[in-house]
CSV table of C-alpha atoms and ligand atoms in Angstrom, one decimal:
chain,number,residue,atom,x,y,z
C,22,MET,CA,78.3,98.8,114.3
C,23,GLU,CA,77.9,102.3,115.9
C,24,ARG,CA,80.4,104.6,113.9
C,25,SER,CA,81.5,106.0,117.7
C,26,GLN,CA,83.0,102.7,118.1
C,27,SER,CA,85.0,102.5,114.9
C,28,PRO,CA,88.7,102.1,115.9
C,29,SER,CA,91.5,103.3,113.9
C,30,TYR,CA,94.1,101.0,112.3
C,31,ARG,CA,97.4,100.7,114.6
C,32,PRO,CA,100.1,98.3,112.9
C,33,VAL,CA,102.4,96.6,115.2
C,34,HIS,CA,105.8,95.8,113.7
C,35,ARG,CA,109.3,95.3,114.7
C,36,THR,CA,110.1,99.0,115.8
C,37,ASN,CA,106.9,99.7,118.0
C,38,LEU,CA,106.8,96.0,119.4
C,39,GLN,CA,107.7,97.3,122.9
C,40,ARG,CA,105.8,99.8,123.2
C,41,THR,CA,102.6,97.7,123.2
C,42,ALA,CA,100.7,96.7,126.1
C,43,PHE,CA,101.2,92.9,125.6
C,44,TRP,CA,105.3,93.3,125.7
C,45,GLN,CA,105.6,93.3,129.4
C,46,ARG,CA,103.9,90.3,129.7
C,47,LEU,CA,105.9,88.4,127.0
C,48,PRO,CA,108.7,86.5,129.0
C,49,LYS,CA,112.1,87.6,128.6
C,50,ASP,CA,113.4,84.6,126.5
C,51,LEU,CA,110.3,84.9,123.9
C,52,GLN,CA,110.6,88.6,123.7
C,53,GLU,CA,114.3,88.4,122.4
C,54,VAL,CA,113.3,85.5,120.3
C,55,LEU,CA,110.5,87.7,118.5
C,56,GLU,CA,113.0,90.5,118.4
C,57,ILE,CA,115.3,88.2,116.1
C,58,SER,CA,113.4,86.3,114.4
C,59,SER,CA,111.2,89.6,112.9
C,60,LEU,CA,114.6,90.5,111.7
C,61,VAL,CA,114.6,88.2,109.2
C,62,PHE,CA,110.9,87.7,108.5
C,63,PRO,CA,108.7,90.2,107.5
C,64,PHE,CA,106.2,91.1,110.5
C,65,ARG,CA,103.2,92.9,110.9
C,66,THR,CA,100.2,92.8,112.6
C,67,ASN,CA,97.6,95.6,114.5
C,68,ASN,CA,95.5,96.4,117.5
C,69,PHE,CA,92.3,94.2,116.2
C,70,VAL,CA,94.7,90.8,115.7
C,71,VAL,CA,96.4,91.7,118.9
C,72,GLU,CA,93.6,92.8,121.1
C,73,ARG,CA,90.7,90.5,119.6
C,74,LEU,CA,91.9,87.4,118.0
C,75,ILE,CA,94.8,86.2,120.3
C,76,ASP,CA,94.4,84.8,123.9
C,77,TRP,CA,97.3,86.1,125.7
C,78,GLU,CA,96.5,83.2,128.3
C,79,ARG,CA,97.8,80.5,125.1
C,80,ILE,CA,101.0,81.9,124.3
C,81,PRO,CA,102.8,80.7,122.6
C,82,GLU,CA,100.3,77.9,121.4
C,83,ASP,CA,97.5,80.0,120.5
C,84,PRO,CA,97.0,79.3,116.9
C,85,ILE,CA,96.5,83.3,115.6
C,86,PHE,CA,99.8,83.9,117.6
C,87,GLN,CA,101.1,81.4,115.5
C,88,LEU,CA,99.9,82.7,112.3
C,89,THR,CA,100.9,86.2,112.9
C,90,PHE,CA,103.9,86.4,114.8
C,91,PRO,CA,107.1,85.1,113.9
C,92,GLN,CA,108.5,82.0,116.3
C,93,PRO,CA,111.9,80.9,116.4
C,94,GLY,CA,111.3,77.5,114.7
C,95,MET,CA,111.2,79.1,111.5
C,96,LEU,CA,114.8,79.7,111.5
C,97,ALA,CA,117.3,76.6,111.3
C,98,GLU,CA,118.8,76.3,114.7
C,99,ARG,CA,122.0,77.5,113.3
C,100,ASP,CA,120.7,80.5,111.8
C,101,PHE,CA,119.0,81.5,114.6
C,102,LEU,CA,122.3,81.0,117.1
C,103,MET,CA,124.4,83.2,114.5
C,104,LEU,CA,122.2,86.0,114.4
C,105,ARG,CA,121.7,85.5,118.0
C,106,GLU,CA,125.0,85.9,118.8
C,107,ALA,CA,125.3,89.1,116.1
C,108,TRP,CA,122.2,90.9,117.6
C,109,ARG,CA,123.4,90.4,121.4
C,110,GLN,CA,127.0,91.8,120.5
C,111,GLY,CA,125.0,94.6,118.8
C,112,ILE,CA,126.9,94.7,115.3
C,113,PRO,CA,124.1,96.0,113.2
C,114,GLY,CA,126.6,95.5,109.5
C,115,ARG,CA,127.0,91.8,110.9
C,116,VAL,CA,123.1,91.6,111.4
C,117,SER,CA,122.4,92.9,108.1
C,118,GLU,CA,124.8,90.8,106.6
C,119,LEU,CA,123.4,87.7,108.1
C,120,VAL,CA,119.8,88.5,107.6
C,121,ARG,CA,120.4,88.9,103.8
C,122,GLU,CA,122.3,85.2,103.5
C,123,ILE,CA,119.4,84.0,105.3
C,124,ARG,CA,116.5,84.9,103.0
C,125,LEU,CA,118.4,84.2,100.1
C,126,ARG,CA,119.2,80.8,101.1
C,127,MET,CA,115.2,79.9,101.7
C,128,ASN,CA,114.8,80.3,97.8
C,129,PRO,CA,111.3,82.0,98.8
C,130,HIS,CA,110.3,82.2,95.3
C,131,PRO,CA,110.5,78.9,93.2
C,132,ALA,CA,111.9,79.3,90.3
C,133,GLY,CA,110.1,81.5,87.5
C,134,GLN,CA,106.9,81.7,89.6
C,135,LEU,CA,106.9,85.6,88.8
C,136,THR,CA,107.4,85.3,85.4
C,137,HIS,CA,105.6,81.8,84.6
C,138,ASN,CA,102.0,82.6,83.2
C,139,VAL,CA,101.7,86.0,82.6
C,140,PRO,CA,100.7,86.4,79.4
C,141,VAL,CA,101.9,88.0,76.3
C,142,PHE,CA,99.6,90.3,75.0
C,143,ARG,CA,100.3,93.0,71.5
C,144,GLY,CA,103.9,91.9,71.8
C,145,LYS,CA,105.1,92.4,75.7
C,146,LEU,CA,104.3,91.0,78.9
C,147,LEU,CA,101.4,91.8,80.6
C,148,GLU,CA,102.8,92.6,83.8
C,149,GLY,CA,100.7,92.3,87.0
C,150,VAL,CA,98.4,89.5,85.6
C,151,GLN,CA,98.8,85.6,85.2
C,152,HIS,CA,96.6,83.5,83.1
C,153,LYS,CA,97.3,79.9,83.6
C,154,TYR,CA,93.7,78.1,83.8
C,155,ARG,CA,91.7,78.7,80.7
C,156,GLU,CA,88.3,80.2,82.7
C,157,THR,CA,90.2,82.4,85.4
C,158,VAL,CA,92.8,85.5,85.1
C,159,LEU,CA,94.4,86.7,88.3
C,160,TYR,CA,95.5,90.6,88.3
C,161,PHE,CA,97.6,91.9,90.7
C,162,PRO,CA,96.8,95.8,91.2
C,163,ALA,CA,100.0,97.3,92.7
C,164,GLN,CA,98.8,99.2,95.6
C,165,GLY,CA,97.1,96.0,97.0
C,166,GLN,CA,100.7,93.8,97.5
C,167,THR,CA,100.7,94.1,101.4
C,168,CYS,CA,98.3,93.1,104.3
C,169,HIS,CA,96.6,94.3,107.5
C,170,ALA,CA,99.0,91.5,109.1
C,171,TYR,CA,101.1,89.2,107.2
C,172,CYS,CA,100.9,85.5,107.8
C,173,THR,CA,104.0,83.8,109.4
C,174,TYR,CA,104.0,80.7,106.5
C,175,CYS,CA,103.1,83.4,103.5
C,176,PHE,CA,105.1,82.5,100.5
C,177,ARG,CA,104.3,85.9,99.2
C,178,TRP,CA,106.7,87.3,102.0
C,179,PRO,CA,109.5,88.7,99.6
C,180,GLN,CA,107.0,90.9,98.1
C,181,PHE,CA,106.7,92.6,101.9
C,182,VAL,CA,110.5,92.5,102.4
C,183,GLY,CA,111.4,93.9,98.9
C,184,VAL,CA,113.8,91.1,98.2
C,185,PRO,CA,115.3,92.5,94.7
C,186,GLY,CA,113.7,91.0,91.4
C,187,MET,CA,111.3,89.7,93.4
C,188,LYS,CA,108.3,92.2,93.2
C,189,PHE,CA,105.5,92.1,90.9
C,190,GLN,CA,105.4,95.3,88.4
C,191,ALA,CA,102.2,97.5,88.4
C,192,PRO,CA,99.9,96.3,85.9
C,193,GLN,CA,96.8,98.5,83.9
C,194,ALA,CA,93.5,97.9,84.4
C,195,CYS,CA,92.9,98.9,80.9
C,196,GLU,CA,95.2,96.9,79.2
C,197,LEU,CA,93.5,93.8,81.6
C,198,ARG,CA,90.3,94.7,80.0
C,199,ASP,CA,91.8,94.5,76.1
C,200,TYR,CA,93.2,91.5,76.8
C,201,LEU,CA,90.4,90.1,78.2
C,202,MET,CA,88.2,91.5,75.0
C,203,GLU,CA,90.3,88.9,72.8
C,204,HIS,CA,89.8,86.0,75.2
C,205,PRO,CA,86.4,85.1,75.4
C,206,GLU,CA,87.4,81.8,77.1
C,207,VAL,CA,87.8,84.3,80.4
C,208,THR,CA,85.0,84.0,82.8
C,209,ASP,CA,86.9,84.9,86.0
C,210,VAL,CA,89.1,87.9,86.8
C,211,LEU,CA,90.8,87.2,90.7
C,212,LEU,CA,92.2,90.2,92.2
C,213,THR,CA,94.8,88.9,94.6
C,214,GLY,CA,97.9,90.3,96.5
C,215,GLY,CA,99.3,90.5,98.9
C,216,ASP,CA,95.0,92.0,100.0
C,217,PRO,CA,93.7,93.9,97.2
C,218,LEU,CA,91.1,95.5,99.8
C,219,ILE,CA,94.2,97.1,101.2
C,220,MET,CA,93.5,99.6,99.2
C,221,ARG,CA,91.4,102.8,99.4
C,222,THR,CA,88.2,101.9,97.6
C,223,SER,CA,88.5,104.9,94.9
C,224,ILE,CA,91.9,103.3,94.3
C,225,LEU,CA,90.2,99.8,94.1
C,226,GLU,CA,87.5,101.6,91.6
C,227,ARG,CA,90.2,102.6,89.4
C,228,HIS,CA,90.9,99.2,88.9
C,229,LEU,CA,87.6,97.5,88.6
C,230,GLU,CA,85.9,99.8,86.8
C,231,PRO,CA,87.4,99.0,83.6
C,232,LEU,CA,86.0,95.5,84.0
C,233,LEU,CA,82.4,96.3,84.2
C,234,ASP,CA,82.9,97.5,80.8
C,235,PRO,CA,79.5,96.1,79.2
C,236,ALA,CA,81.5,95.2,76.3
C,237,LEU,CA,83.1,92.6,78.5
C,238,ALA,CA,80.3,90.2,78.1
C,239,ARG,CA,81.8,86.9,78.9
C,240,LEU,CA,82.9,88.3,82.0
C,241,GLN,CA,80.9,86.6,84.4
C,242,THR,CA,82.4,86.9,87.7
C,243,ILE,CA,85.1,89.3,89.6
C,244,ARG,CA,86.4,87.1,92.5
C,245,ILE,CA,88.7,89.4,95.7
C,246,GLY,CA,90.8,87.0,97.5
C,247,THR,CA,91.2,88.7,101.1
C,248,LYS,CA,92.2,88.2,104.5
C,249,ALA,CA,90.5,91.8,105.5
C,250,ILE,CA,87.3,90.2,107.5
C,251,SER,CA,89.6,88.3,110.0
C,252,TYR,CA,92.7,90.8,110.2
C,253,TRP,CA,90.4,93.9,109.6
C,254,PRO,CA,86.6,93.9,109.5
C,255,PHE,CA,86.0,97.6,109.8
C,256,ARG,CA,87.0,97.9,106.2
C,257,PHE,CA,83.7,96.8,106.0
C,258,LEU,CA,81.9,98.6,108.7
C,259,THR,CA,83.5,101.8,110.3
C,260,ASP,CA,86.6,102.8,107.9
C,261,PRO,CA,86.2,106.1,106.4
C,262,ASP,CA,85.7,104.1,102.6
C,263,ALA,CA,83.6,101.1,104.2
C,264,ASP,CA,80.5,102.6,102.7
C,265,ALA,CA,82.3,103.3,99.5
C,266,LEU,CA,83.3,99.7,99.6
C,267,LEU,CA,79.8,98.0,99.9
C,268,ARG,CA,78.5,100.3,97.5
C,269,LEU,CA,81.3,99.5,94.7
C,270,PHE,CA,80.3,95.7,95.4
C,271,GLU,CA,76.5,96.5,94.6
C,272,ARG,CA,77.9,98.3,91.5
C,273,ILE,CA,79.5,94.7,90.1
C,274,ILE,CA,76.7,92.9,90.8
C,275,SER,CA,74.3,95.7,89.2
C,276,SER,CA,76.1,95.2,86.2
C,277,GLY,CA,75.0,91.4,85.6
C,278,ARG,CA,77.9,89.8,87.7
C,279,HIS,CA,78.9,87.5,90.3
C,280,LEU,CA,81.0,89.1,93.1
C,281,ALA,CA,82.9,86.3,94.8
C,282,VAL,CA,84.9,87.5,97.9
C,283,MET,CA,87.5,84.7,98.3
C,284,ALA,CA,87.5,85.0,102.1
C,285,HIS,CA,90.9,83.5,103.7
C,286,PHE,CA,90.0,82.1,107.1
C,287,SER,CA,92.6,79.8,108.9
C,288,HIS,CA,90.6,78.8,112.2
C,289,PRO,CA,87.6,79.1,114.3
C,290,VAL,CA,88.9,81.9,116.4
C,291,GLU,CA,88.7,84.0,113.6
C,292,LEU,CA,85.0,83.7,113.2
C,293,ALA,CA,84.4,84.3,116.7
C,294,PRO,CA,84.5,88.6,117.0
C,295,GLU,CA,81.0,90.2,116.6
C,296,GLU,CA,83.0,92.5,114.3
C,297,VAL,CA,83.9,89.8,111.8
C,298,ARG,CA,80.3,88.6,111.7
C,299,ALA,CA,78.9,92.3,111.2
C,300,ALA,CA,81.3,92.4,108.3
C,301,ILE,CA,80.4,89.1,107.0
C,302,ALA,CA,76.5,90.1,107.0
C,303,ARG,CA,77.1,93.4,105.7
C,304,ILE,CA,79.4,92.1,102.9
C,305,ARG,CA,76.6,89.4,101.8
C,306,SER,CA,73.7,92.1,102.4
C,307,THR,CA,75.4,93.5,98.4
C,308,GLY,CA,75.0,90.2,97.0
C,309,ALA,CA,78.3,89.3,97.5
C,310,GLN,CA,78.8,85.1,98.2
C,311,ILE,CA,81.9,84.4,100.2
C,312,ARG,CA,84.0,81.5,99.5
C,313,VAL,CA,86.3,80.4,102.4
C,314,GLN,CA,90.1,78.8,102.0
C,315,ALA,CA,93.2,78.3,103.9
C,316,PRO,CA,96.2,76.7,103.9
C,317,LEU,CA,96.6,73.4,106.2
C,318,VAL,CA,99.6,74.6,108.5
C,319,ARG,CA,101.1,73.1,111.0
C,320,HIS,CA,101.1,75.1,114.6
C,321,VAL,CA,97.8,76.6,113.6
C,322,ASN,CA,95.3,74.4,112.1
C,323,ASP,CA,96.8,70.9,111.8
C,324,ASN,CA,93.7,69.2,113.3
C,325,PRO,CA,90.1,67.9,112.4
C,326,GLN,CA,88.5,70.1,114.8
C,327,ALA,CA,89.2,73.2,114.0
C,328,TRP,CA,88.9,72.5,110.2
C,329,SER,CA,85.3,70.9,110.8
C,330,GLU,CA,84.4,73.8,113.1
C,331,LEU,CA,85.5,76.2,110.3
C,332,TRP,CA,83.7,75.0,107.8
C,333,GLN,CA,80.2,74.5,110.2
C,334,GLN,CA,80.3,78.2,111.4
C,335,SER,CA,80.9,79.4,107.8
C,336,VAL,CA,77.8,77.3,106.5
C,337,TRP,CA,76.0,79.2,109.6
C,338,LEU,CA,77.4,82.1,109.1
C,339,GLY,CA,76.3,82.0,105.2
C,340,MET,CA,79.8,81.4,103.8
C,341,VAL,CA,80.5,78.3,101.3
C,342,PRO,CA,83.6,76.5,101.9
C,343,TYR,CA,85.6,76.2,99.3
C,344,TYR,CA,89.4,75.0,99.3
C,345,MET,CA,91.7,74.0,101.7
C,346,PHE,CA,95.4,74.0,100.4
C,347,VAL,CA,98.9,72.2,101.2
C,348,GLU,CA,100.9,74.6,102.6
C,349,ARG,CA,103.3,75.4,99.6
C,350,ASN,CA,106.8,74.1,99.7
C,351,THR,CA,108.3,77.8,100.2
C,352,GLY,CA,110.0,79.9,102.5
C,353,PRO,CA,110.1,78.6,106.4
C,354,LYS,CA,108.0,75.5,105.2
C,355,ARG,CA,110.0,73.2,107.8
C,356,TYR,CA,108.0,74.4,110.5
C,357,PHE,CA,105.0,74.4,109.1
C,358,ARG,CA,104.7,71.7,106.4
C,359,ILE,CA,102.2,68.6,106.8
C,360,PRO,CA,103.0,65.2,105.1
C,361,LEU,CA,100.6,64.9,102.6
C,362,VAL,CA,98.9,61.6,104.2
C,363,GLN,CA,98.7,63.3,107.5
C,364,ALA,CA,97.1,66.5,105.6
C,365,PHE,CA,94.6,63.8,104.1
C,366,ARG,CA,93.4,62.5,107.4
C,367,ILE,CA,92.6,65.7,108.8
C,368,TYR,CA,90.8,66.2,105.6
C,369,ARG,CA,88.9,63.2,105.6
C,370,SER,CA,88.2,63.5,109.6
C,371,ALA,CA,87.0,66.9,109.5
C,372,TYR,CA,84.9,66.3,106.4
C,373,ARG,CA,83.2,63.2,107.8
C,374,SER,CA,81.7,64.9,110.6
C,375,VAL,CA,80.5,68.1,108.6
C,376,SER,CA,77.0,68.2,107.0
C,377,GLY,CA,76.7,67.8,103.1
C,378,LEU,CA,76.3,71.7,103.1
C,379,ALA,CA,79.7,71.9,104.3
C,380,ARG,CA,81.4,69.5,102.1
C,381,THR,CA,81.3,72.0,99.0
C,382,VAL,CA,84.9,72.1,100.9
C,383,ARG,CA,87.8,70.4,98.2
C,384,GLY,CA,91.3,69.6,99.6
C,385,PRO,CA,93.9,69.0,100.5
C,386,SER,CA,95.3,70.8,97.1
C,387,MET,CA,98.8,71.4,95.8
C,388,SER,CA,98.8,74.1,93.7
C,389,ALA,CA,101.8,73.0,92.0
C,390,PHE,CA,102.9,73.8,88.4
C,391,PRO,CA,100.6,71.5,86.7
C,392,GLY,CA,97.8,72.3,88.6
C,393,LYS,CA,95.8,72.1,91.9
C,394,ILE,CA,96.4,68.4,92.6
C,395,GLN,CA,93.3,66.9,95.2
C,396,ILE,CA,95.0,64.1,97.5
C,397,VAL,CA,91.7,62.0,96.9
C,398,GLY,CA,92.8,59.2,99.1
C,399,VAL,CA,95.3,56.1,99.7
C,400,ALA,CA,94.3,53.3,98.6
C,401,GLU,CA,95.8,49.4,98.1
C,402,VAL,CA,95.8,48.4,94.9
C,403,GLN,CA,96.5,44.4,94.1
C,404,THR,CA,99.4,44.7,96.6
C,405,GLU,CA,100.8,47.7,96.2
C,406,ARG,CA,99.4,51.2,98.6
C,407,VAL,CA,99.2,54.2,96.6
C,408,PHE,CA,98.1,57.8,96.7
C,409,VAL,CA,95.0,58.7,94.6
C,410,LEU,CA,95.4,62.0,93.2
C,411,ARG,CA,93.2,64.4,90.7
C,412,PHE,CA,93.4,67.3,88.8
C,413,LEU,CA,91.2,70.1,90.3
C,414,GLN,CA,92.7,72.5,88.0
C,415,GLY,CA,94.9,71.8,85.0
C,416,ARG,CA,97.3,73.8,83.1
C,417,ASN,CA,96.2,71.8,80.5
C,418,PRO,CA,92.4,71.5,80.8
C,419,ASP,CA,92.1,68.2,79.5
C,420,TRP,CA,93.5,67.2,83.1
C,421,VAL,CA,90.7,68.1,85.3
C,422,GLY,CA,89.3,65.1,86.7
C,423,ARG,CA,91.5,62.5,85.4
C,424,PRO,CA,92.4,60.0,88.5
C,425,PHE,CA,96.1,59.2,88.5
C,426,PHE,CA,98.4,57.3,91.0
C,427,ALA,CA,101.5,57.9,92.8
C,428,GLN,CA,103.5,55.5,95.2
C,429,TYR,CA,102.8,55.7,98.8
C,430,ASP,CA,105.3,57.6,101.0
C,431,PRO,CA,104.6,58.6,104.1
C,432,ASP,CA,107.2,61.5,104.2
C,433,ALA,CA,105.9,63.2,101.4
C,434,TYR,CA,104.9,66.6,101.5
C,435,TRP,CA,104.4,68.0,98.0
C,436,LEU,CA,104.3,66.8,94.5
C,437,ASP,CA,107.9,67.0,93.6
C,438,ASP,CA,108.4,63.8,96.7
C,439,LEU,CA,105.8,61.9,94.9
C,440,ARG,CA,106.7,59.0,92.1
C,441,PRO,CA,104.2,57.4,89.9
C,442,ALA,CA,102.7,54.2,91.2
C,443,PHE,CA,102.8,50.4,89.1
C,444,GLY,CA,106.2,50.8,88.1
C,445,LEU,CA,105.9,53.7,85.7
C,446,GLU,CA,108.3,56.0,84.7
C,447,ARG,CA,106.4,59.4,84.3
C,448,PHE,CA,103.0,60.8,85.5
C,449,PHE,CA,100.7,61.2,82.2
C,450,PHE,CA,100.7,64.8,82.7
C,451,GLU,CA,104.7,64.7,82.2
C,452,SER,CA,104.3,63.2,78.9
C,453,GLY,CA,104.8,66.2,76.9
C,454,ALA,CA,101.4,66.2,75.2
C,455,GLY,CA,100.0,69.8,75.8
C,456,ASP,CA,102.0,70.9,77.9
C,457,PRO,CA,103.5,74.1,76.7
C,458,VAL,CA,106.5,73.3,79.2
C,459,LYS,CA,107.5,70.2,78.0
C,460,SER,CA,108.9,69.1,81.4
C,461,THR,CA,110.7,66.3,81.6
C,462,SER,CA,111.1,65.3,85.3
C,463,THR,CA,108.5,65.3,88.6
C,464,SER,CA,111.2,67.9,90.5
C,465,ALA,CA,111.5,70.2,87.5
C,466,VAL,CA,107.6,70.3,87.1
C,467,SER,CA,107.0,71.0,90.4
C,468,ARG,CA,109.8,73.2,91.7
C,469,LEU,CA,107.4,75.7,89.6
C,470,GLN,CA,103.9,76.6,90.6
R,27,LIG,C1,93.8,78.6,92.3
R,27,LIG,C2,94.1,79.4,91.3
R,27,LIG,C3,92.9,79.9,90.3
R,27,LIG,C4,91.4,79.7,90.3
R,27,LIG,O1,91.3,78.5,90.4
R,27,LIG,P1,89.4,78.2,91.0
R,27,LIG,O2,89.7,76.4,91.1
R,27,LIG,O3,89.1,78.7,89.9
R,27,LIG,O4,89.4,78.9,92.1
R,27,LIG,C5,93.3,80.6,89.0
R,27,LIG,N1,94.6,80.5,88.7
R,27,LIG,C6,95.4,80.3,89.4
R,27,LIG,C7,97.2,80.4,89.0
R,27,LIG,C8,95.7,79.5,90.4
R,27,LIG,O5,96.3,79.1,91.2
R,28,LIG,S1,97.1,87.6,104.4
R,28,LIG,FE1,97.2,86.3,102.2
R,28,LIG,S2,98.8,87.5,101.1
R,28,LIG,FE2,98.6,88.6,103.5
R,28,LIG,S3,100.4,87.3,104.0
R,28,LIG,FE3,98.5,86.2,104.9
R,28,LIG,S4,98.3,84.4,103.2
R,28,LIG,FE4,99.9,85.9,102.7
């Protein structure tokens, strides 16, 4: 990439939407729908996404348009009509009152998501850190809680719109280091957000340097979760601190650690631009490995071709397919969710059609309260049709890899829709043994994440 080609980041959001080049090309009704839906949902995209990833000839079906522009179907019809009425009448107080009401009703965060799994250290909660699975600690740097563009289905949206009590507290990198000193079972720290690579390199350094301390001998891997390769590849190419970022990656690796960039790619069209490919090549040239993961989302990537192409091209570009997630049951889920049985069909159909090198991917996986649960298949046992499931990650490490069964249900979307098969009253992990929360019912278990 030539420096002279370096574009600057230009966000597109509610207030400058009408000044963008594509606005005039949208039909009038779509303009209104966008203005109304973006009152409720956080809306932010940018010049790269708009100019390079979206095919404006294919609106509204285009997958990246669906992924970044709020869609009318995300609101219940009644809410949409009420809001449109208030909007057309131009009553600002009424509009904001309705927006607040609708947001709260969508129950954006399952209860406890922000407080659960937060470890206690030296008598107080270690805010901005989650330690759920033995080996891996999640770290949410305060300045990394936003993104270069927002995904419409994202369950983290309360963080973006500032719903009170829905934001993480600022964590301290040095406190995290001290915590890790006392937790040698932790081999991985995963920086997440939002998108940690929204941070300037100098700030990212402040969060990462304490973790490179040689005294942290057991810390083997730094992972960084990001969608910046897709939404803003210039972060790795031509941004003023792009080179400094790559030097930081090299420093992590020369500290003797593995650096895993957990890249979020939802659709193969995101891999097409030459800037994205150049960013991938630059990241890999530091010695970092890129792993690819995304949720299965209706209207965005709910077909096997999208996934098989995504995985094959990932391998071709030197990246490792990692997880396919089931869309969480939060936020505007009705528009985006897919029944588990259909998620499994899409997964299997894509998985079957790629070479073994792309079959490093695991899914469809639900990140639910007890753990990450994979739908392994649908089977007939005696005369009963069942889902075969297993833990890829467990709140209790003993659960990992253990198959279990649920009654087949074509209308199940999430763990809390499932009932144990063979007339059992509970799933094995609900017995209370080893479960720190001693949950009783499935729905109580999986409402939490
Ligand atoms: C997914 C996840 C991890 C990482 O799990 P891996 O299977 O190691 O990728 C860690 N913590 C939480 C809370 C997670 O949801
Ligand atoms: S990039 Fe990730 S955190 Fe940001 S909006 Fe998309 S899914 Fe949410």
